PDB file of C-alpha atoms and ligand atoms in Angstrom:
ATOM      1  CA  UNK O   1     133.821 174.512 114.813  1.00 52.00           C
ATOM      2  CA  UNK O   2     135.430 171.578 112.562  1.00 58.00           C
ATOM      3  CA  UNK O   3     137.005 170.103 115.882  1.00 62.00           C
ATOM      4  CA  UNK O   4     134.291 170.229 117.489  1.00 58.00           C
ATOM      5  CA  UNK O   5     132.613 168.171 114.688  1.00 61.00           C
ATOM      6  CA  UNK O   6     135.991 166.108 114.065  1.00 62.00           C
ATOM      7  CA  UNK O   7     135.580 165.046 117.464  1.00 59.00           C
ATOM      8  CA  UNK O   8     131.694 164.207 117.801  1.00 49.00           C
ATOM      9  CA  UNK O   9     132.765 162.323 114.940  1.00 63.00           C
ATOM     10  CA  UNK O  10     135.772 160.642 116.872  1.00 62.00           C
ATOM     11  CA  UNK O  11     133.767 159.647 119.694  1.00 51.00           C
ATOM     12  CA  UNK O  12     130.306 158.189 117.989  1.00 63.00           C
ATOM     13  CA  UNK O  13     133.482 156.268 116.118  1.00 53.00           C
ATOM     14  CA  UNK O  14     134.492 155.090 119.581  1.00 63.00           C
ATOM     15  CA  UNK O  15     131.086 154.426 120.524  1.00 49.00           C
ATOM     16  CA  UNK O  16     130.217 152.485 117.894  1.00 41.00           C
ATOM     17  CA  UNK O  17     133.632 150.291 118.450  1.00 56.00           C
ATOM     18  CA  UNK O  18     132.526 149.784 121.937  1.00 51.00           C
ATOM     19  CA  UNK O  19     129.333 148.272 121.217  1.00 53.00           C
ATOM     20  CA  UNK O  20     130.671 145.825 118.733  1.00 46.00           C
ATOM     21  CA  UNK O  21     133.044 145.031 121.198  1.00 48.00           C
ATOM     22  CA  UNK O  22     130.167 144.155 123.305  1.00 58.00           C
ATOM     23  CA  UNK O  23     127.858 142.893 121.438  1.00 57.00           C
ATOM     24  CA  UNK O  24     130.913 140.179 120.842  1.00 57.00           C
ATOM     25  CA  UNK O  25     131.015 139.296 124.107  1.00 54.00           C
ATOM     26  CA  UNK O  26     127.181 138.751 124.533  1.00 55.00           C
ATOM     27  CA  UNK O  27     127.486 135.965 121.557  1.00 54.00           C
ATOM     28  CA  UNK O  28     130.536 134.801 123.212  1.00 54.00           C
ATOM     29  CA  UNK O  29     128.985 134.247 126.290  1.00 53.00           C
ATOM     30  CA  UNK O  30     125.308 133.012 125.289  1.00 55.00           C
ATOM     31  CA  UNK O  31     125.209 129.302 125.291  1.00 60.00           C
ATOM     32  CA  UNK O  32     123.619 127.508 121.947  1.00 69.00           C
ATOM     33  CA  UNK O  33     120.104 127.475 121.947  1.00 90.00           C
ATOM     34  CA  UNK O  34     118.868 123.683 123.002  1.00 95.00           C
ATOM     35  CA  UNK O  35     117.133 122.216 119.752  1.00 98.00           C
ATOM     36  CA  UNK O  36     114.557 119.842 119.087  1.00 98.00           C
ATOM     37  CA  UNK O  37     114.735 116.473 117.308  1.00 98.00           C
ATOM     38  CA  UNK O  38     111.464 114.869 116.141  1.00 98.00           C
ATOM     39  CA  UNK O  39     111.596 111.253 115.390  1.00 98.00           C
ATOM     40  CA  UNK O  40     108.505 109.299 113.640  1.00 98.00           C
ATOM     41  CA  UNK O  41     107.232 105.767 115.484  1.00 98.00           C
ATOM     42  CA  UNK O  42     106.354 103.898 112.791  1.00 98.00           C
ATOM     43  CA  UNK O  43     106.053 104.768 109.030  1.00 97.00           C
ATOM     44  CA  UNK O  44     105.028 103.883 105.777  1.00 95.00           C
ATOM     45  CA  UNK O  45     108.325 101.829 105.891  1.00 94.00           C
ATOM     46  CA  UNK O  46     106.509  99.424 108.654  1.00 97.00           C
ATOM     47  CA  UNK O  47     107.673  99.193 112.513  1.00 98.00           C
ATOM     48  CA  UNK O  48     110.531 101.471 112.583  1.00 98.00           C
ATOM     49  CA  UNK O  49     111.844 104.756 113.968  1.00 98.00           C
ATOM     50  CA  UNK O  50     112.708 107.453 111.740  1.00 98.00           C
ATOM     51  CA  UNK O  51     114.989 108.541 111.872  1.00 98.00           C
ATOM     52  CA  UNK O  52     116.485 105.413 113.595  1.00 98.00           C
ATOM     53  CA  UNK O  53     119.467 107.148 114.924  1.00 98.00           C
ATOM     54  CA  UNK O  54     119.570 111.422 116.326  1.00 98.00           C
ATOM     55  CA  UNK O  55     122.504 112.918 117.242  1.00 98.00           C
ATOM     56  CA  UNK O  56     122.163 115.530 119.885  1.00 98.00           C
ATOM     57  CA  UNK O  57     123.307 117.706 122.505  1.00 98.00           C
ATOM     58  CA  UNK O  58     122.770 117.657 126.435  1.00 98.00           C
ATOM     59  CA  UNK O  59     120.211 119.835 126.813  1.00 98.00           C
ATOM     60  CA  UNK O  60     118.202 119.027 123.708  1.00 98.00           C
ATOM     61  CA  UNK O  61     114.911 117.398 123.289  1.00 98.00           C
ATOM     62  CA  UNK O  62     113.622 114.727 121.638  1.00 98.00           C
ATOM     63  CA  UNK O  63     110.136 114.457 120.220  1.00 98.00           C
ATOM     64  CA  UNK O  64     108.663 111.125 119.439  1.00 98.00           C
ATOM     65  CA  UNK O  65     105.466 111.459 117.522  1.00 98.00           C
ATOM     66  CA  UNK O  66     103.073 108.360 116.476  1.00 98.00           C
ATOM     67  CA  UNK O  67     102.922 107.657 112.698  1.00 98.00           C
ATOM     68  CA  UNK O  68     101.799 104.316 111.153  1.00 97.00           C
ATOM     69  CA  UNK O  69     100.677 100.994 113.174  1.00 97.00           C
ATOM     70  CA  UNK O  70     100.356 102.574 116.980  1.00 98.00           C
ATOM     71  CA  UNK O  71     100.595 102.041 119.544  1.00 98.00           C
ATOM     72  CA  UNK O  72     103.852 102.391 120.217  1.00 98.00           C
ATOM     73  CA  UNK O  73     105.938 103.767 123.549  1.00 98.00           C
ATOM     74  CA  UNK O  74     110.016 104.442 123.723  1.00 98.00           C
ATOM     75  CA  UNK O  75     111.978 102.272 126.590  1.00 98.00           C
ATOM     76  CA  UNK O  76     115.417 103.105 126.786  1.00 98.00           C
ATOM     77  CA  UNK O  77     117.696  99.291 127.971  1.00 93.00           C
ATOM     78  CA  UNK O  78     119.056  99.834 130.775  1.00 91.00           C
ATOM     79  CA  UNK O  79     122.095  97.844 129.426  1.00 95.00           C
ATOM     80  CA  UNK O  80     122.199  99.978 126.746  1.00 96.00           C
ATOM     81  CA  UNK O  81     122.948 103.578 127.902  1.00 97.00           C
ATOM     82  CA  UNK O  82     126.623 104.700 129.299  1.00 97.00           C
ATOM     83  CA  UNK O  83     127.615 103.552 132.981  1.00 96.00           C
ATOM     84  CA  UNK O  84     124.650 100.787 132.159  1.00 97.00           C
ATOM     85  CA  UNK O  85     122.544 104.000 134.248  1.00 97.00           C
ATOM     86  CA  UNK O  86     119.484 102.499 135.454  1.00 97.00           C
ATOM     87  CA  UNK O  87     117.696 105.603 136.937  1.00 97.00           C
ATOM     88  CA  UNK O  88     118.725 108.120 133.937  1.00 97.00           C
ATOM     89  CA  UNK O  89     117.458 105.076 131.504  1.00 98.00           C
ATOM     90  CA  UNK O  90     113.980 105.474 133.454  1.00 98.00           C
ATOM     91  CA  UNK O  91     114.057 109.095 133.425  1.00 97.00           C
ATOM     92  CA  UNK O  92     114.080 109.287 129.784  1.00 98.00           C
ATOM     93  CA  UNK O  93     112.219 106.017 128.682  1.00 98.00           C
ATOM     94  CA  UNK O  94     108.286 106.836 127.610  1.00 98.00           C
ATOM     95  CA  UNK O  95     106.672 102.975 128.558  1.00 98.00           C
ATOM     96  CA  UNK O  96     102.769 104.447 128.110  1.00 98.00           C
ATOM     97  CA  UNK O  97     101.484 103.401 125.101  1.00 98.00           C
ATOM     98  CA  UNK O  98     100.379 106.244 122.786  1.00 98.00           C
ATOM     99  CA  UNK O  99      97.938 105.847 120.060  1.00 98.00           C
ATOM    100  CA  UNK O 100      97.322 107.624 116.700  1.00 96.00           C
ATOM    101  CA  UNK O 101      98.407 111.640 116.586  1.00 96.00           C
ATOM    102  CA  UNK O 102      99.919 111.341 120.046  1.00 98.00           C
ATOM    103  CA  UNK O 103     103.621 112.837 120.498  1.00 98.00           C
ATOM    104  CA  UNK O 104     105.215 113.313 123.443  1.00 98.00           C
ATOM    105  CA  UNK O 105     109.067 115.013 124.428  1.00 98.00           C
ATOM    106  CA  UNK O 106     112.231 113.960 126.541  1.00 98.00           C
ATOM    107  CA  UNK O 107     114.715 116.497 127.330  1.00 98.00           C
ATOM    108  CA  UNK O 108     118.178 114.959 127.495  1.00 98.00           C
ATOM    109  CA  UNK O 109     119.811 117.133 131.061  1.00 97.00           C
ATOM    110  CA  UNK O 110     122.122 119.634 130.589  1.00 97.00           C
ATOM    111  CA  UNK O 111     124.312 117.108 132.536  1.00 97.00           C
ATOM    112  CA  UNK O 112     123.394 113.585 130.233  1.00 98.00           C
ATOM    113  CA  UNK O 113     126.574 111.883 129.963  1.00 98.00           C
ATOM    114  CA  UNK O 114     128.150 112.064 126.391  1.00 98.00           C
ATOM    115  CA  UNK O 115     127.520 108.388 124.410  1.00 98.00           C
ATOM    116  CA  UNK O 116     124.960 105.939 122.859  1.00 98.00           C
ATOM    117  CA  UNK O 117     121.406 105.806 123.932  1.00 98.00           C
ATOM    118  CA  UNK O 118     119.410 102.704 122.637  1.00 98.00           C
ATOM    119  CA  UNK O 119     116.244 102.092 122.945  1.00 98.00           C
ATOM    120  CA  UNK O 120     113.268 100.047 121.657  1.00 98.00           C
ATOM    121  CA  UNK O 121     109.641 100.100 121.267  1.00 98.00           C
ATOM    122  CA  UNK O 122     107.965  97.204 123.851  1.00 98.00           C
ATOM    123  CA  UNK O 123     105.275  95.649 121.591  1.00 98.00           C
ATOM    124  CA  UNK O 124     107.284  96.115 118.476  1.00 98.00           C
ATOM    125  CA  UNK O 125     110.762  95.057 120.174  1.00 98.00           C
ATOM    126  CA  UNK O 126     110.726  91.682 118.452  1.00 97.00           C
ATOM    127  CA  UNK O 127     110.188  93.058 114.497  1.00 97.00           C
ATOM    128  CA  UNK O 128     112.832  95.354 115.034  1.00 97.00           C
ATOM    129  CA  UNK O 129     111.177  98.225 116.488  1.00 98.00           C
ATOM    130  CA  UNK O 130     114.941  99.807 117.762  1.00 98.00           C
ATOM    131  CA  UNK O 131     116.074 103.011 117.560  1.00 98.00           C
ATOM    132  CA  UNK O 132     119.402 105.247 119.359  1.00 98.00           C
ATOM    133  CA  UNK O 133     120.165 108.798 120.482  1.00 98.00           C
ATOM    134  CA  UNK O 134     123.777 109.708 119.985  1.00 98.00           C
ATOM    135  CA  UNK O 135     124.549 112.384 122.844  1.00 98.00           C
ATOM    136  CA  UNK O 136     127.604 114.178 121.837  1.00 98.00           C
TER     137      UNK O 136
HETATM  138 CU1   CU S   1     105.957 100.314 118.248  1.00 52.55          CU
END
């Protein structure tokens, strides 16, 4: 009877072993979950973005909402993302105007080259309206 026991014992030991040793390779293997970055146009502060500069991940998103003195939009310079990438610049540039409570979300692709994305706001370019995402 005590082996018996000893060895029910042994194997829920084993068991157990084997499922941390798989749960491991589930974390492992599970990418990081993509994350979202919000980013205020236009504050208290005047015509700015805050914050002015996000650091991200490919993958992530980035949520502009509207705060003080709309309208405002997000147009990424084609000068002013890596390789000087005209279409991706498009892809993630926002040019509609959007008024008071309006927000609206780029994703950055999985495959969005690591480096600096500037960008502006186009009626508010000139006071200084500027903002960047850093893609790591
Ligand atoms: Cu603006």
């Amino acid at each position: 009877m005590k082996s018996i026991s000893s060895a029910i014992r042994g194997l829920s030991l084993a068991f157990c072993a084997v499922m941390l040793l798989a749960s491991s390779f589930f974390w492992a293997a599970s990418p990081a979950a993509a994350e979202t970055y919000s980013v205020k146009m236009g504050t208290p502060k005047g015509l700015v973005f805050d914050p002015a500069v996000v650091t991200i991940k490919p993958g992530d998103t980035v949520k502009w909402e509207v705060g003080s003195l709309p309208p405002h939009n997000v147009v990424f310079d084609n000068t002013k993302v890596p390789d000087g990438n005209k279409e991706l610049a498009a892809k993630l540039s926002h040019k509609g105007l959007e008024g008071a409570g309006k927000s609206f979300e780029v994703v950055f692709p999985a495959d969005t080259p690591a480096g600096d994305y500037s960008y502006y706001c186009l009626p508010h370019r000139g006071a200084g309206m500027v903002g960047k995402v850093v893609v790591q």
